[in-house]
């Protein structure tokens, strides 16, 4: 099958934001077409298989999915909640923060009461600070109406000026506790004195509410969304890389695909990085000041990932994540590593199968990597559909990095090397090529407390029939991008109307007599 010549809505990119937007609009009766350049749909939801083991590329766990919580309600409205196969992570320790110079493990528990109780055992003189931290997170989240499924602007004024590190320093002088409370800042690439507290709050609150792993990988979210999309009459096509927007007068009339297809539409939604979208629009259609503002927004740092396939019955499954740092200072400075100090931090997460037994199947290790490290190979491009070998030096570079990570892992898991069946790696170039992110950025655009509005991009563009969606808008992550798609679709449907639909879908169904 190939796309029709015209649709009401044409969506460029099949990441979570694009698929959620597509389902919402198809449910409302619009003819919708989603175009994906790669072999696999889903953006950061993509999985891949090595040695019969399923690895996630971006979604290692999800928060707020217990009944009645906010992501549960959004997913329930989309019609995918009941079919998701999930495993709840350890309630007493879904995330654990550790340091090279400290044998103690600091555990995050699910639920605020248990979260406070757990950490107060580790820091008995700091209960008041831990409570203040939790209260501030909840207070901050309440200032984002859509986070609570309430009408209003996507964000509230007055939340951008508070910085995470400064706030933690204001409630406690204990540097270890400060580091522990900020210990999952890999979730948003937190950086020293730049990252606002609201970014931390929206990310961390979700997991404290509840934390789950996707059985057999996060791509099941993609499959379910596409199923709902097709049931509503929508269409989705892979191997359709959009290379240009065509215009009639001041509006987009169609997109041109690399394979030669031209697809017309009334409304267009770009789910790819706005910087890349501007390249597709071409010169002269947008004000220079607008183009320059977007082009100059700093992207978050990129990542290097090590994927370990484990020997059978060798390494026990761990139902939580580890966030490990070489020191307390590395919590704030890990992005500014040197070649000698790398990696200063890592996130350790295990995959889980439906028939998971006592032993683990695979491990993913992620750490920061600046794009400059892979610039020698940036003119190469490599995906499943467009295979190119980056050369021997690139492979040696990745092998050297993988070995450094394994040496770090052995400090915490002394027997890990003997349990490795095979290893695979991905670099910032992998993220750039597969996910189409600017310079392999992990989380879209960097939020800076000193330039609070610079990185905020409205879904409305200066072109009447073009909207943005995706992680480069207000917030990244599963919940942030889902809410972002609701914001984008509200420009077409109206916010009150759409929110009422979502709320109605979550009301208890009355049984007929």
Short mmCIF file of C-alpha atoms in Angstrom, two decimals:
data_model
loop_
_atom_site.label_atom_id
_atom_site.label_comp_id
_atom_site.label_asym_id
_atom_site.label_seq_id
_atom_site.Cartn_x
_atom_site.Cartn_y
_atom_site.Cartn_z
CA UNK A 1 0.00 0.00 0.00
CA UNK A 2 1.07 3.53 -0.63
CA UNK A 3 -0.29 6.79 0.82
CA UNK A 4 -3.26 8.55 -0.75
CA UNK A 5 -2.62 11.84 -2.46
CA UNK A 6 -4.27 13.97 0.26
CA UNK A 7 -5.20 13.84 3.98
CA UNK A 8 -6.66 16.22 6.53
CA UNK A 9 -3.57 15.78 8.74
CA UNK A 10 -0.05 14.75 7.67
CA UNK A 11 2.35 13.94 10.52
CA UNK A 12 6.10 13.82 9.92
CA UNK A 13 7.81 11.33 12.23
CA UNK A 14 6.35 8.40 14.17
CA UNK A 15 7.81 9.09 17.60
CA UNK A 16 5.48 9.04 20.59
CA UNK A 17 4.34 12.65 20.05
CA UNK A 18 3.43 11.96 16.43
CA UNK A 19 1.57 8.72 17.17
CA UNK A 20 -0.37 10.15 20.13
CA UNK A 21 -1.35 13.17 18.00
CA UNK A 22 -2.39 10.83 15.19
CA UNK A 23 -4.61 8.70 17.45
CA UNK A 24 -6.25 11.76 19.04
CA UNK A 25 -7.08 13.33 15.68
CA UNK A 26 -8.14 10.09 13.98
CA UNK A 27 -10.54 9.44 16.89
CA UNK A 28 -12.08 12.82 16.06
CA UNK A 29 -12.77 11.80 12.47
CA UNK A 30 -9.84 13.43 10.67
CA UNK A 31 -8.08 11.52 7.88
CA UNK A 32 -4.54 11.11 9.24
CA UNK A 33 -1.29 9.90 7.70
CA UNK A 34 1.98 9.38 9.66
CA UNK A 35 5.24 9.25 7.70
CA UNK A 36 8.36 7.54 9.12
CA UNK A 37 11.78 7.47 7.46
CA UNK A 38 13.10 4.34 9.19
CA UNK A 39 12.29 0.63 9.17
CA UNK A 40 10.83 0.84 12.68
CA UNK A 41 8.17 3.16 14.06
CA UNK A 42 8.29 4.79 17.48
CA UNK A 43 11.34 7.08 17.79
CA UNK A 44 12.68 6.62 21.33
CA UNK A 45 10.24 3.73 21.82
CA UNK A 46 12.19 1.60 19.35
CA UNK A 47 13.61 -1.72 20.45
CA UNK A 48 16.14 -4.01 18.80
CA UNK A 49 17.01 -7.68 19.19
CA UNK A 50 20.50 -9.12 19.65
CA UNK A 51 21.10 -12.80 20.39
CA UNK A 52 17.33 -13.25 20.91
CA UNK A 53 17.41 -10.54 23.60
CA UNK A 54 15.15 -7.45 23.38
CA UNK A 55 16.75 -4.08 24.16
CA UNK A 56 15.07 -0.71 24.61
CA UNK A 57 16.75 2.29 23.02
CA UNK A 58 15.14 4.96 25.17
CA UNK A 59 12.35 3.77 27.46
CA UNK A 60 13.76 1.82 30.39
CA UNK A 61 10.92 2.46 32.81
CA UNK A 62 7.70 4.48 32.99
CA UNK A 63 6.04 6.36 35.85
CA UNK A 64 2.49 7.33 36.87
CA UNK A 65 0.86 4.23 35.36
CA UNK A 66 -1.02 2.98 38.42
CA UNK A 67 -4.80 3.30 38.17
CA UNK A 68 -5.97 6.89 38.50
CA UNK A 69 -2.54 8.46 37.98
CA UNK A 70 -1.98 10.96 35.18
CA UNK A 71 -0.22 8.88 32.52
CA UNK A 72 -2.66 6.02 33.23
CA UNK A 73 -5.52 8.42 32.41
CA UNK A 74 -3.92 9.65 29.18
CA UNK A 75 -3.11 6.10 28.05
CA UNK A 76 -6.58 4.91 29.04
CA UNK A 77 -8.15 7.61 26.85
CA UNK A 78 -5.87 6.54 23.97
CA UNK A 79 -7.15 2.98 24.42
CA UNK A 80 -3.81 1.29 25.13
CA UNK A 81 -3.69 0.98 28.92
CA UNK A 82 -5.47 -2.34 29.33
CA UNK A 83 -3.26 -4.15 26.82
CA UNK A 84 0.11 -2.90 28.11
CA UNK A 85 2.25 -5.70 29.58
CA UNK A 86 4.01 -4.19 32.59
CA UNK A 87 6.07 -5.28 35.58
CA UNK A 88 5.97 -3.07 38.66
CA UNK A 89 9.44 -2.30 39.94
CA UNK A 90 10.51 -2.84 43.56
CA UNK A 91 8.27 -0.72 45.74
CA UNK A 92 11.01 -0.17 48.32
CA UNK A 93 13.75 0.62 45.78
CA UNK A 94 12.81 1.27 42.16
CA UNK A 95 15.89 3.51 41.80
CA UNK A 96 19.10 3.21 43.80
CA UNK A 97 21.78 5.92 44.02
CA UNK A 98 25.37 4.79 44.66
CA UNK A 99 28.86 6.30 44.79
CA UNK A 100 32.40 4.96 44.37
CA UNK A 101 33.45 6.30 47.78
CA UNK A 102 30.42 5.01 49.72
CA UNK A 103 29.37 1.37 50.14
CA UNK A 104 25.85 2.37 51.15
CA UNK A 105 22.97 2.13 48.67
CA UNK A 106 20.39 4.92 48.81
CA UNK A 107 16.98 3.69 47.70
CA UNK A 108 14.02 5.55 46.23
CA UNK A 109 10.70 3.99 47.28
CA UNK A 110 7.38 4.28 45.44
CA UNK A 111 4.84 6.56 47.14
CA UNK A 112 5.85 9.76 48.94
CA UNK A 113 5.25 8.43 52.45
CA UNK A 114 7.53 5.44 51.86
CA UNK A 115 10.02 7.59 49.93
CA UNK A 116 10.44 9.91 52.94
CA UNK A 117 10.52 7.02 55.42
CA UNK A 118 13.26 5.18 53.49
CA UNK A 119 15.60 8.15 53.07
CA UNK A 120 15.02 9.32 56.65
CA UNK A 121 16.57 6.02 57.80
CA UNK A 122 19.72 6.88 55.85
CA UNK A 123 19.69 10.53 56.95
CA UNK A 124 18.00 10.52 60.40
CA UNK A 125 18.78 14.18 61.07
CA UNK A 126 17.38 15.32 57.72
CA UNK A 127 13.71 14.26 57.80
CA UNK A 128 12.55 17.87 57.64
CA UNK A 129 14.67 18.53 54.52
CA UNK A 130 13.40 15.37 52.79
CA UNK A 131 9.81 16.36 53.53
CA UNK A 132 10.44 19.90 52.24
CA UNK A 133 11.88 18.42 49.04
CA UNK A 134 8.82 16.20 48.47
CA UNK A 135 6.39 19.02 49.24
CA UNK A 136 8.15 21.34 46.77
CA UNK A 137 8.00 18.71 44.01
CA UNK A 138 4.24 18.27 44.44
CA UNK A 139 3.66 22.02 44.71
CA UNK A 140 5.64 22.56 41.49
CA UNK A 141 3.77 19.84 39.57
CA UNK A 142 0.47 21.45 40.59
CA UNK A 143 1.50 24.57 38.66
CA UNK A 144 1.34 22.66 35.37
CA UNK A 145 -2.43 22.23 34.79
CA UNK A 146 -2.22 19.53 32.09
CA UNK A 147 -0.04 17.44 34.41
CA UNK A 148 -3.17 17.19 36.56
CA UNK A 149 -5.57 16.99 33.56
CA UNK A 150 -6.89 20.48 34.21
CA UNK A 151 -7.38 23.27 31.65
CA UNK A 152 -4.90 26.12 31.48
CA UNK A 153 -1.64 27.14 29.87
CA UNK A 154 0.87 24.30 29.42
CA UNK A 155 2.98 25.89 32.15
CA UNK A 156 2.56 28.42 34.94
CA UNK A 157 4.60 31.59 35.30
CA UNK A 158 6.87 31.75 38.28
CA UNK A 159 8.25 28.20 38.21
CA UNK A 160 11.23 28.82 35.95
CA UNK A 161 13.53 30.79 38.23
CA UNK A 162 14.14 28.14 40.90
CA UNK A 163 17.21 26.00 40.21
CA UNK A 164 17.47 22.40 41.44
CA UNK A 165 20.94 22.63 42.99
CA UNK A 166 20.29 25.95 44.69
CA UNK A 167 17.01 24.64 46.10
CA UNK A 168 18.66 21.53 47.55
CA UNK A 169 21.42 23.68 49.07
CA UNK A 170 18.70 25.83 50.68
CA UNK A 171 17.03 22.92 52.51
CA UNK A 172 20.10 20.96 53.66
CA UNK A 173 23.83 21.46 54.10
CA UNK A 174 24.40 17.70 53.76
CA UNK A 175 26.17 17.30 50.41
CA UNK A 176 25.56 13.55 50.33
CA UNK A 177 21.80 14.04 50.74
CA UNK A 178 21.82 16.78 48.09
CA UNK A 179 23.51 14.34 45.70
CA UNK A 180 21.11 11.51 46.56
CA UNK A 181 18.03 13.68 45.97
CA UNK A 182 19.43 14.80 42.62
CA UNK A 183 20.77 11.32 41.82
CA UNK A 184 18.39 10.48 38.97
CA UNK A 185 19.20 13.66 37.07
CA UNK A 186 20.36 11.50 34.14
CA UNK A 187 16.59 11.38 33.39
CA UNK A 188 16.80 14.96 32.15
CA UNK A 189 20.56 15.56 31.70
CA UNK A 190 20.70 17.82 34.75
CA UNK A 191 23.65 20.16 34.68
CA UNK A 192 25.11 22.06 37.65
CA UNK A 193 23.48 25.39 38.28
CA UNK A 194 21.56 25.53 34.98
CA UNK A 195 18.71 23.02 35.34
CA UNK A 196 15.41 24.42 36.69
CA UNK A 197 13.70 22.67 39.60
CA UNK A 198 10.48 22.18 37.61
CA UNK A 199 12.30 19.89 35.13
CA UNK A 200 13.47 17.76 38.05
CA UNK A 201 9.99 17.79 39.62
CA UNK A 202 8.05 16.74 36.54
CA UNK A 203 10.49 13.89 35.87
CA UNK A 204 10.95 12.52 39.38
CA UNK A 205 7.37 12.91 40.64
CA UNK A 206 6.14 10.57 37.94
CA UNK A 207 8.32 7.68 39.16
CA UNK A 208 7.76 8.29 42.87
CA UNK A 209 4.04 7.91 42.15
CA UNK A 210 4.67 4.50 40.54
CA UNK A 211 7.38 2.86 38.45
CA UNK A 212 7.02 0.11 35.86
CA UNK A 213 9.08 -1.71 33.26
CA UNK A 214 7.61 -2.73 29.92
CA UNK A 215 7.69 -6.49 29.45
CA UNK A 216 9.50 -7.28 26.19
CA UNK A 217 10.33 -3.61 25.62
CA UNK A 218 8.65 -0.24 25.11
CA UNK A 219 7.87 -0.87 21.44
CA UNK A 220 4.59 -2.43 22.59
CA UNK A 221 3.39 1.16 23.19
CA UNK A 222 4.12 1.91 19.52
CA UNK A 223 2.31 -1.23 18.33
CA UNK A 224 -0.78 -0.49 20.42
CA UNK A 225 -0.95 3.15 19.29
CA UNK A 226 -0.66 2.11 15.65
CA UNK A 227 -3.39 -0.49 16.19
CA UNK A 228 -5.69 2.18 17.66
CA UNK A 229 -4.76 4.56 14.84
CA UNK A 230 -5.68 2.06 12.14
CA UNK A 231 -8.92 1.16 13.93
CA UNK A 232 -9.83 4.86 13.76
CA UNK A 233 -9.08 4.94 10.03
CA UNK A 234 -5.60 6.47 10.24
CA UNK A 235 -2.60 5.33 8.19
CA UNK A 236 1.12 5.00 8.89
CA UNK A 237 3.96 4.42 6.41
CA UNK A 238 7.63 3.60 6.97
CA UNK A 239 10.45 4.21 4.47
CA UNK A 240 8.87 7.62 3.83
CA UNK A 241 11.53 10.18 4.69
CA UNK A 242 10.24 13.72 4.19
CA UNK A 243 12.88 15.84 2.48
CA UNK A 244 10.91 19.00 1.68
CA UNK A 245 7.75 20.99 2.38
CA UNK A 246 6.03 22.44 -0.69
CA UNK A 247 4.15 25.73 -0.36
CA UNK A 248 1.23 27.44 -2.06
CA UNK A 249 1.18 31.07 -1.01
CA UNK A 250 2.04 31.13 2.71
CA UNK A 251 0.78 27.63 3.57
CA UNK A 252 2.27 24.16 3.22
CA UNK A 253 0.49 22.28 0.46
CA UNK A 254 2.39 18.97 0.51
CA UNK A 255 5.46 17.05 1.61
CA UNK A 256 7.95 15.47 -0.77
CA UNK A 257 9.41 12.12 0.31
CA UNK A 258 12.82 10.74 -0.57
CA UNK A 259 11.11 7.84 -2.39
CA UNK A 260 9.37 10.31 -4.73
CA UNK A 261 5.91 10.29 -3.15
CA UNK A 262 4.18 13.65 -2.75
CA UNK A 263 1.49 13.77 -0.08
CA UNK A 264 -0.89 16.72 0.23
CA UNK A 265 -2.57 17.82 3.41
CA UNK A 266 -4.65 20.55 5.03
CA UNK A 267 -2.71 20.52 8.31
CA UNK A 268 0.85 19.33 9.02
CA UNK A 269 2.41 18.29 12.33
CA UNK A 270 6.17 17.87 12.65
CA UNK A 271 7.27 15.31 15.23
CA UNK A 272 10.94 15.77 14.35
CA UNK A 273 13.39 18.22 15.91
CA UNK A 274 12.29 21.81 15.09
CA UNK A 275 15.86 22.58 13.98
CA UNK A 276 15.53 19.83 11.34
CA UNK A 277 11.99 20.94 10.46
CA UNK A 278 13.29 24.42 9.65
CA UNK A 279 15.75 22.85 7.19
CA UNK A 280 12.82 21.13 5.42
CA UNK A 281 10.88 24.41 5.21
CA UNK A 282 13.74 26.19 3.45
CA UNK A 283 14.68 29.85 3.34
CA UNK A 284 12.30 32.79 3.23
CA UNK A 285 9.21 31.24 4.83
CA UNK A 286 10.00 32.10 8.46
CA UNK A 287 11.32 35.28 10.04
CA UNK A 288 15.09 35.24 10.51
CA UNK A 289 14.71 36.11 14.20
CA UNK A 290 12.47 33.02 14.73
CA UNK A 291 14.84 30.73 12.79
CA UNK A 292 17.87 32.05 14.67
CA UNK A 293 16.18 31.62 18.04
CA UNK A 294 15.42 27.94 17.36
CA UNK A 295 18.76 27.23 15.71
CA UNK A 296 20.59 28.70 18.73
CA UNK A 297 18.75 26.75 21.44
CA UNK A 298 21.20 24.44 23.16
CA UNK A 299 20.40 20.74 22.84
CA UNK A 300 20.95 18.39 25.76
CA UNK A 301 24.06 16.24 25.83
CA UNK A 302 24.13 12.92 23.94
CA UNK A 303 24.63 9.41 25.33
CA UNK A 304 26.78 6.34 24.84
CA UNK A 305 25.07 3.03 25.59
CA UNK A 306 26.49 -0.41 26.29
CA UNK A 307 24.09 -3.32 25.72
CA UNK A 308 25.05 -6.54 27.48
CA UNK A 309 23.56 -9.92 26.56
CA UNK A 310 23.90 -12.15 29.62
CA UNK A 311 24.74 -15.84 29.72
CA UNK A 312 21.76 -17.95 30.83
CA UNK A 313 21.36 -18.50 34.59
CA UNK A 314 24.37 -16.37 35.47
CA UNK A 315 23.37 -12.87 36.63
CA UNK A 316 20.28 -12.48 38.82
CA UNK A 317 17.53 -10.16 37.61
CA UNK A 318 17.43 -6.84 39.50
CA UNK A 319 14.00 -5.19 39.55
CA UNK A 320 15.35 -1.64 39.93
CA UNK A 321 17.75 0.79 38.28
CA UNK A 322 21.11 1.96 39.55
CA UNK A 323 22.35 5.53 39.13
CA UNK A 324 26.03 5.40 39.96
CA UNK A 325 28.51 8.26 40.37
CA UNK A 326 32.26 8.33 40.94
CA UNK A 327 31.74 11.05 43.56
CA UNK A 328 29.15 13.38 45.08
CA UNK A 329 30.39 16.16 42.76
CA UNK A 330 29.85 13.97 39.68
CA UNK A 331 26.10 14.27 40.24
CA UNK A 332 26.42 17.87 39.05
CA UNK A 333 29.47 17.72 36.81
CA UNK A 334 29.37 14.35 34.98
CA UNK A 335 28.64 16.07 31.65
CA UNK A 336 31.95 17.91 31.96
CA UNK A 337 34.08 14.77 32.07
CA UNK A 338 37.65 14.51 30.79
CA UNK A 339 38.93 11.59 28.71
CA UNK A 340 40.69 10.33 31.84
CA UNK A 341 37.64 10.61 34.14
CA UNK A 342 34.99 9.22 31.73
CA UNK A 343 32.53 7.76 32.62
CA UNK A 344 31.81 9.76 35.76
CA UNK A 345 28.31 8.33 36.02
CA UNK A 346 26.10 5.63 34.53
CA UNK A 347 22.54 4.37 34.61
CA UNK A 348 22.17 0.58 34.94
CA UNK A 349 18.84 -0.96 33.86
CA UNK A 350 17.79 -4.55 33.11
CA UNK A 351 15.36 -5.76 30.48
CA UNK A 352 12.50 -8.01 31.51
CA UNK A 353 10.71 -10.72 29.54
CA UNK A 354 7.12 -11.86 29.97
CA UNK A 355 8.28 -15.19 31.33
CA UNK A 356 11.04 -13.65 33.38
CA UNK A 357 12.65 -15.99 35.86
CA UNK A 358 15.21 -15.51 38.61
CA UNK A 359 18.02 -14.65 36.19
CA UNK A 360 18.44 -11.61 33.96
CA UNK A 361 18.45 -11.63 30.17
CA UNK A 362 20.19 -8.35 29.41
CA UNK A 363 21.52 -5.08 30.85
CA UNK A 364 21.67 -1.59 29.36
CA UNK A 365 24.25 0.89 30.64
CA UNK A 366 23.96 4.53 29.59
CA UNK A 367 26.33 7.39 30.26
CA UNK A 368 26.95 10.86 28.88
CA UNK A 369 28.96 11.45 25.73
CA UNK A 370 29.55 14.79 24.07
CA UNK A 371 28.90 14.86 20.33
CA UNK A 372 32.39 16.24 19.69
CA UNK A 373 33.79 12.78 20.46
CA UNK A 374 32.13 11.28 17.37
CA UNK A 375 32.62 14.26 15.04
CA UNK A 376 35.41 12.44 13.12
CA UNK A 377 32.67 10.14 11.74
CA UNK A 378 29.77 12.61 11.54
CA UNK A 379 29.64 12.52 7.74
CA UNK A 380 28.76 8.82 7.84
CA UNK A 381 25.16 7.63 8.13
CA UNK A 382 24.11 4.17 9.25
CA UNK A 383 20.68 2.62 9.88
CA UNK A 384 19.09 -0.75 9.13
CA UNK A 385 17.59 0.66 5.94
CA UNK A 386 20.67 2.61 4.92
CA UNK A 387 23.66 0.49 5.92
CA UNK A 388 27.10 2.04 5.94
CA UNK A 389 30.22 0.99 7.79
CA UNK A 390 31.78 3.84 9.74
CA UNK A 391 35.14 2.08 9.60
CA UNK A 392 37.63 0.30 11.80
CA UNK A 393 38.64 3.35 13.83
CA UNK A 394 35.01 3.92 14.88
CA UNK A 395 34.63 0.30 15.97
CA UNK A 396 37.86 0.54 17.96
CA UNK A 397 36.63 3.76 19.56
CA UNK A 398 33.41 2.05 20.69
CA UNK A 399 35.20 -1.07 21.94
CA UNK A 400 37.57 1.05 24.02
CA UNK A 401 34.59 2.92 25.57
CA UNK A 402 32.73 -0.35 26.26
CA UNK A 403 35.76 -1.75 28.09
CA UNK A 404 36.01 1.37 30.27
CA UNK A 405 32.36 0.95 31.28
CA UNK A 406 32.81 -2.75 32.10
CA UNK A 407 35.79 -1.89 34.35
CA UNK A 408 33.54 0.57 36.21
CA UNK A 409 30.75 -2.02 36.48
CA UNK A 410 33.10 -4.58 37.99
CA UNK A 411 33.59 -2.32 41.02
CA UNK A 412 29.90 -2.75 41.86
CA UNK A 413 29.21 -6.17 40.30
CA UNK A 414 32.50 -8.11 40.61
CA UNK A 415 31.26 -11.17 38.67
CA UNK A 416 29.70 -9.29 35.76
CA UNK A 417 32.44 -9.92 33.19
CA UNK A 418 32.12 -13.71 33.45
CA UNK A 419 28.35 -13.39 32.87
CA UNK A 420 28.66 -11.47 29.58
CA UNK A 421 27.71 -13.44 26.48
CA UNK A 422 28.03 -10.54 24.04
CA UNK A 423 28.13 -6.74 24.03
CA UNK A 424 26.82 -4.11 21.62
CA UNK A 425 27.09 -0.33 21.69
CA UNK A 426 25.45 2.84 20.41
CA UNK A 427 26.94 6.33 20.22
CA UNK A 428 25.51 9.82 19.68
CA UNK A 429 25.61 9.05 15.95
CA UNK A 430 23.22 6.11 16.46
CA UNK A 431 20.70 8.41 18.17
CA UNK A 432 21.16 11.03 15.47
CA UNK A 433 20.55 8.55 12.64
CA UNK A 434 17.74 6.48 14.14
CA UNK A 435 15.85 9.07 16.19
CA UNK A 436 16.70 12.16 14.07
CA UNK A 437 17.82 14.23 17.05
CA UNK A 438 20.12 17.21 16.73
CA UNK A 439 23.70 16.01 17.37
CA UNK A 440 22.35 12.86 19.03
CA UNK A 441 20.74 14.83 21.86
CA UNK A 442 19.14 12.64 24.54
CA UNK A 443 16.22 14.85 25.54
CA UNK A 444 15.68 17.56 22.96
CA UNK A 445 16.42 21.08 24.09
CA UNK A 446 18.25 22.01 27.28
CA UNK A 447 16.31 23.98 29.89
CA UNK A 448 18.35 26.77 31.46
CA UNK A 449 17.16 28.67 34.52
CA UNK A 450 19.10 31.73 33.32
CA UNK A 451 17.36 31.70 29.91
CA UNK A 452 14.02 30.37 31.08
CA UNK A 453 11.88 31.12 28.01
CA UNK A 454 14.50 30.62 25.30
CA UNK A 455 13.98 26.86 25.06
CA UNK A 456 10.18 26.98 25.18
CA UNK A 457 8.73 26.42 21.74
CA UNK A 458 5.04 26.83 21.08
CA UNK A 459 3.35 24.05 19.08
CA UNK A 460 2.03 26.87 16.88
CA UNK A 461 4.53 27.96 14.27
CA UNK A 462 4.64 31.08 12.12
CA UNK A 463 3.17 28.98 9.30
CA UNK A 464 -0.61 28.76 9.64
CA UNK A 465 -0.97 25.04 8.97
CA UNK A 466 2.19 23.70 10.64
CA UNK A 467 2.36 22.53 14.26
CA UNK A 468 5.23 21.08 16.27
CA UNK A 469 5.03 18.20 18.71
CA UNK A 470 7.57 15.93 20.45
CA UNK A 471 10.24 16.11 23.14
CA UNK A 472 11.71 19.41 22.00
CA UNK A 473 8.64 21.32 23.11
CA UNK A 474 7.77 21.71 26.78
CA UNK A 475 8.93 18.42 28.30
CA UNK A 476 10.54 15.15 27.25
CA UNK A 477 9.82 11.65 28.57
CA UNK A 478 6.75 9.46 28.03
CA UNK A 479 4.45 11.62 30.13
CA UNK A 480 5.91 14.95 28.95
CA UNK A 481 5.64 14.03 25.26
CA UNK A 482 2.11 12.65 25.69
CA UNK A 483 1.02 15.92 27.32
CA UNK A 484 2.85 17.81 24.56
CA UNK A 485 0.79 15.96 21.94
CA UNK A 486 -2.38 16.96 23.79
CA UNK A 487 -1.18 20.59 23.70
CA UNK A 488 -0.49 20.33 19.95
CA UNK A 489 -3.87 18.73 19.19
CA UNK A 490 -5.61 21.34 21.35
CA UNK A 491 -4.60 23.89 18.70
CA UNK A 492 -6.89 22.02 16.30
CA UNK A 493 -9.61 20.69 18.60
CA UNK A 494 -9.67 23.21 21.44
CA UNK A 495 -8.22 22.46 24.87
CA UNK A 496 -11.46 22.33 26.87
CA UNK A 497 -13.06 20.00 24.33
CA UNK A 498 -10.11 17.60 24.28
CA UNK A 499 -9.59 17.57 28.05
CA UNK A 500 -13.28 16.82 28.57
CA UNK A 501 -12.92 13.84 26.21
CA UNK A 502 -9.96 12.53 28.21
CA UNK A 503 -11.74 13.03 31.54
CA UNK A 504 -14.95 11.40 30.27
CA UNK A 505 -12.98 8.37 29.05
CA UNK A 506 -11.71 7.85 32.60
CA UNK A 507 -15.05 8.06 34.40
CA UNK A 508 -16.26 4.76 35.88
CA UNK A 509 -18.62 3.05 33.49
CA UNK A 510 -22.11 2.57 34.95
CA UNK A 511 -23.55 -0.90 34.51
CA UNK A 512 -26.79 -1.12 32.62
CA UNK A 513 -29.72 -2.61 34.51
#
